[in-house]
Short mmCIF file of C-alpha atoms in Angstrom, two decimals:
data_model
loop_
_atom_site.label_atom_id
_atom_site.label_comp_id
_atom_site.label_asym_id
_atom_site.label_seq_id
_atom_site.Cartn_x
_atom_site.Cartn_y
_atom_site.Cartn_z
CA ASP A 1288 9.20 7.38 14.00
CA VAL A 1289 9.31 4.49 12.12
CA LYS A 1290 11.14 3.65 9.68
CA VAL A 1291 11.17 1.09 6.99
CA THR A 1292 14.21 0.49 5.06
CA GLN A 1293 14.19 -1.31 1.50
CA SER A 1294 17.67 -1.95 0.09
CA SER A 1295 18.26 -0.86 -3.00
CA ARG A 1296 16.27 1.37 -5.01
CA TYR A 1297 16.92 0.67 -8.46
CA LEU A 1298 17.88 -3.02 -9.14
CA VAL A 1299 18.28 -4.25 -12.67
CA LYS A 1300 18.79 -8.28 -12.90
CA ARG A 1301 19.10 -10.01 -15.99
CA THR A 1302 16.23 -13.07 -16.98
CA GLY A 1303 16.87 -15.91 -14.89
CA GLU A 1304 19.09 -15.03 -11.97
CA LYS A 1305 17.60 -15.63 -8.32
CA VAL A 1306 17.15 -11.67 -6.70
CA PHE A 1307 16.64 -10.92 -2.83
CA LEU A 1308 15.38 -8.14 -2.09
CA GLU A 1309 15.54 -6.80 2.15
CA CYS A 1310 13.74 -5.02 4.27
CA VAL A 1311 14.51 -4.28 7.46
CA GLN A 1312 11.92 -2.32 10.65
CA ASP A 1313 13.18 -1.04 13.06
CA MET A 1314 9.30 -1.25 15.12
CA ASP A 1315 9.02 -4.43 16.21
CA HIS A 1316 6.51 -4.59 14.57
CA GLU A 1317 4.90 -8.57 13.79
CA ASN A 1318 3.38 -7.47 10.46
CA MET A 1319 5.85 -6.85 7.29
CA PHE A 1320 4.34 -7.89 3.47
CA TRP A 1321 5.26 -7.79 -0.38
CA TYR A 1322 3.95 -6.14 -3.33
CA ARG A 1323 4.47 -5.18 -6.68
CA GLN A 1324 2.92 -1.76 -8.00
CA ASP A 1325 2.67 -2.14 -12.21
CA PRO A 1326 0.66 0.62 -13.64
CA GLY A 1327 -3.50 0.43 -13.97
CA LEU A 1328 -3.06 -2.80 -11.20
CA GLY A 1329 -2.78 -1.22 -7.79
CA LEU A 1330 -0.25 -2.60 -4.75
CA ARG A 1331 -0.65 -6.16 -4.74
CA LEU A 1332 0.62 -8.48 -1.53
CA ILE A 1333 2.88 -10.91 -2.48
CA TYR A 1334 4.10 -12.73 0.58
CA PHE A 1335 3.18 -11.75 4.02
CA SER A 1336 4.70 -12.67 7.62
CA TYR A 1337 3.07 -12.47 10.61
CA ASP A 1338 5.35 -14.01 12.70
CA VAL A 1339 9.44 -15.35 12.48
CA LYS A 1340 9.82 -17.94 10.45
CA MET A 1341 6.06 -17.66 9.54
CA LYS A 1342 5.07 -16.88 6.05
CA GLU A 1343 1.20 -16.50 3.86
CA LYS A 1344 0.45 -16.83 0.12
CA GLY A 1345 -0.81 -13.18 -1.21
CA ASP A 1346 -2.60 -12.89 -3.99
CA ILE A 1347 0.25 -12.92 -6.32
CA PRO A 1348 2.74 -15.35 -4.50
CA GLU A 1349 4.30 -17.46 -8.36
CA GLY A 1350 7.14 -17.03 -9.24
CA TYR A 1351 8.54 -15.58 -5.15
CA SER A 1352 9.44 -16.96 -2.29
CA VAL A 1353 10.30 -15.13 1.52
CA SER A 1354 12.22 -16.00 4.25
CA ARG A 1355 11.20 -14.17 7.83
CA GLU A 1356 14.70 -15.23 10.06
CA LYS A 1357 14.56 -12.14 12.33
CA LYS A 1358 11.32 -10.52 13.35
CA GLU A 1359 13.24 -7.53 11.44
CA ARG A 1360 13.56 -8.64 8.08
CA PHE A 1361 11.52 -9.61 5.40
CA SER A 1362 13.25 -10.58 2.24
CA LEU A 1363 12.13 -11.32 -0.87
CA ILE A 1364 13.24 -13.84 -3.04
CA LEU A 1365 12.12 -14.08 -7.62
CA GLU A 1366 13.54 -17.71 -7.65
CA SER A 1367 14.64 -17.66 -11.09
CA ALA A 1368 13.56 -14.00 -13.06
CA SER A 1369 11.95 -14.20 -15.73
CA THR A 1370 10.91 -9.93 -16.52
CA ASN A 1371 7.14 -10.44 -16.17
CA GLN A 1372 8.27 -9.27 -12.90
CA THR A 1373 9.59 -6.32 -13.97
CA SER A 1374 7.66 -3.95 -11.01
CA MET A 1375 7.69 -2.24 -8.40
CA TYR A 1376 9.06 -3.88 -5.11
CA LEU A 1377 7.21 -2.11 -1.48
CA CYS A 1378 7.72 -3.83 1.12
CA ALA A 1379 5.86 -2.43 4.43
CA SER A 1380 5.41 -3.19 8.09
CA GLY A 1381 2.43 -3.18 10.95
CA PRO A 1382 1.65 -3.91 14.42
CA PRO A 1383 -1.34 -7.03 14.49
CA GLY A 1384 -5.19 -5.97 14.20
CA ASN A 1385 -6.79 -2.47 12.77
CA GLN A 1386 -3.72 -0.46 12.34
CA PRO A 1387 -2.18 1.11 9.38
CA GLN A 1388 0.94 -0.64 7.67
CA HIS A 1389 4.19 1.79 7.46
CA PHE A 1390 5.84 1.25 3.78
CA GLY A 1391 9.54 1.33 1.97
CA ASP A 1392 10.79 4.24 0.00
CA GLY A 1393 9.95 0.57 -2.69
CA THR A 1394 12.64 -0.74 -5.28
CA ARG A 1395 12.29 -0.40 -9.15
CA LEU A 1396 13.10 -4.02 -10.35
CA SER A 1397 14.29 -3.72 -13.77
CA ILE A 1398 14.58 -7.44 -15.46
CA LEU A 1399 16.23 -7.40 -18.46
CA ILE B 1115 -9.61 -11.34 -5.21
CA LEU B 1116 -12.57 -8.81 -3.62
CA ASN B 1117 -12.86 -5.92 -6.15
CA VAL B 1118 -12.17 -2.48 -4.77
CA GLU B 1119 -12.48 -0.18 -6.64
CA GLN B 1120 -10.73 4.34 -6.53
CA SER B 1121 -12.47 6.65 -8.67
CA PRO B 1122 -11.32 8.88 -10.54
CA GLN B 1123 -8.58 7.63 -11.75
CA SER B 1124 -7.22 11.28 -12.52
CA LEU B 1125 -7.72 14.63 -11.02
CA HIS B 1126 -5.85 17.98 -11.69
CA VAL B 1127 -7.13 20.85 -10.65
CA GLN B 1128 -6.29 24.44 -9.94
CA GLU B 1129 -5.62 25.26 -6.67
CA GLY B 1130 -7.04 26.59 -4.51
CA ASP B 1131 -10.07 24.07 -5.54
CA SER B 1132 -11.88 21.76 -3.36
CA THR B 1133 -11.52 18.47 -4.05
CA ASN B 1134 -13.52 15.15 -3.52
CA PHE B 1135 -12.70 10.96 -4.99
CA THR B 1136 -14.86 7.67 -4.23
CA CYS B 1137 -13.43 3.51 -3.44
CA SER B 1138 -15.92 1.62 -3.49
CA PHE B 1139 -15.65 -2.32 -1.32
CA PRO B 1140 -17.68 -4.79 -1.14
CA SER B 1141 -19.26 -4.86 2.07
CA SER B 1142 -20.33 -7.73 3.27
CA ASN B 1143 -15.79 -8.08 3.66
CA PHE B 1144 -15.83 -5.53 5.77
CA TYR B 1145 -13.69 -4.61 8.31
CA ALA B 1146 -11.98 -1.87 8.30
CA LEU B 1147 -11.44 0.74 6.08
CA HIS B 1148 -7.59 2.68 5.48
CA TRP B 1149 -6.51 5.83 3.55
CA TYR B 1150 -3.21 6.64 2.11
CA ARG B 1151 -1.12 9.21 0.71
CA TRP B 1152 1.20 7.90 -1.98
CA GLU B 1153 3.97 10.98 -2.80
CA THR B 1154 6.39 10.36 -5.52
CA ALA B 1155 9.62 9.20 -5.11
CA LYS B 1156 8.64 8.73 -0.80
CA SER B 1157 6.82 6.00 0.64
CA PRO B 1158 2.08 5.42 1.27
CA GLU B 1159 2.07 7.33 4.16
CA ALA B 1160 -0.81 6.51 6.17
CA LEU B 1161 -4.87 9.20 6.19
CA PHE B 1162 -7.00 7.54 7.83
CA VAL B 1163 -8.21 4.56 9.58
CA MET B 1164 -12.44 4.03 9.22
CA THR B 1165 -13.73 1.51 10.86
CA LEU B 1166 -17.54 2.83 12.09
CA ASN B 1167 -20.28 3.59 9.55
CA GLY B 1168 -21.51 7.08 9.62
CA ASP B 1169 -17.47 7.87 10.47
CA GLU B 1170 -15.87 11.03 9.86
CA LYS B 1171 -11.95 12.05 10.64
CA LYS B 1172 -10.58 14.83 8.90
CA LYS B 1173 -6.48 15.61 9.72
CA GLY B 1174 -5.77 19.69 8.15
CA ARG B 1175 -7.75 20.10 5.67
CA ILE B 1176 -7.97 16.49 4.69
CA SER B 1177 -11.04 14.70 5.52
CA ALA B 1178 -12.86 11.53 4.77
CA THR B 1179 -16.13 9.14 5.03
CA LEU B 1180 -17.32 6.30 5.46
CA ASN B 1181 -21.09 3.58 4.92
CA THR B 1182 -20.15 0.07 5.01
CA LYS B 1183 -23.50 -0.09 4.23
CA GLU B 1184 -23.12 1.22 0.49
CA GLY B 1185 -19.25 0.32 0.51
CA TYR B 1186 -18.25 3.55 -0.32
CA SER B 1187 -15.41 6.23 1.60
CA TYR B 1188 -15.49 9.93 -0.03
CA LEU B 1189 -12.31 12.17 0.92
CA TYR B 1190 -11.97 15.27 0.56
CA ILE B 1191 -9.86 17.96 0.28
CA LYS B 1192 -10.53 21.25 0.54
CA GLY B 1193 -8.51 24.64 -0.68
CA SER B 1194 -6.22 22.38 -2.53
CA GLN B 1195 -2.06 22.66 -3.19
CA PRO B 1196 0.56 22.17 -4.96
CA GLU B 1197 1.27 19.52 -2.08
CA ASP B 1198 -1.78 17.26 -2.68
CA SER B 1199 -0.36 16.62 -5.32
CA ALA B 1200 -0.01 12.14 -5.06
CA THR B 1201 -2.23 9.28 -5.39
CA TYR B 1202 -4.34 8.31 -2.32
CA LEU B 1203 -4.52 4.38 -2.37
CA CYS B 1204 -7.66 2.85 0.22
CA ALA B 1205 -7.38 -0.55 1.09
CA LEU B 1206 -9.92 -2.69 2.42
CA HIS B 1207 -9.89 -4.87 5.18
CA THR B 1208 -11.30 -8.10 6.24
CA GLY B 1209 -9.73 -9.17 9.59
CA THR B 1210 -8.16 -11.50 7.83
CA ALA B 1211 -4.12 -11.68 9.62
CA SER B 1212 -4.13 -7.33 8.35
CA LYS B 1213 -4.14 -8.12 4.92
CA LEU B 1214 -5.00 -5.03 3.08
CA THR B 1215 -6.97 -4.87 -0.80
CA PHE B 1216 -6.20 -1.77 -2.29
CA GLY B 1217 -7.90 0.02 -4.62
CA THR B 1218 -5.99 1.09 -7.98
CA GLY B 1219 -5.34 4.89 -6.66
CA THR B 1220 -7.09 8.21 -7.44
CA ARG B 1221 -4.28 10.54 -8.75
CA LEU B 1222 -4.86 13.94 -8.25
CA GLN B 1223 -2.03 16.63 -9.84
CA VAL B 1224 -2.27 20.72 -7.88
CA THR B 1225 -1.63 23.44 -10.44
CA LEU B 1226 -0.91 27.20 -9.75
#
């Protein structure tokens, strides 16, 4: 079975902190994605990566950056956390083409 | 940003009822349509990937149909069970780098 592991289920940080969310997948997938889930808004794509060291902006990249130094790991970085970044963050991976994505369990991040 | 809509937003049925919900999308952007089930405290799980107009897919008591010309897909659950309680997400794949645009989901609650 594909396993997508997110480093934390719950995280509490303070405004202005630099926050790292880590995601690791074990199926050698080329594509990796970061989403956030907010009530009434559905899953929104923040960034995605289709190869090591490659990244593309999603629909809501502002305030975030990403890093993909190794194929299995995709990190989401909140450069200076703000309260409006309090959300559920989901990582996903998938092969190229028209295949389903595989999701992690999510990180519920609170910025105080 | 593409507009993928799901209705109803939430649904409450009794055990044994059959139910269905709708996903609508801009037909001009269609490449594939994904359905996912997201149970509370778990990760979203892929149900179907649909690509052909008129396609019908089935997994146990759950089935889905697709109309790419008019831009909608239906998800049906026959004889709902409490374990079907979840949020059902559809996502449009436009063929661009495996990106998905998600709807806001239909939250289904099945009671005894």
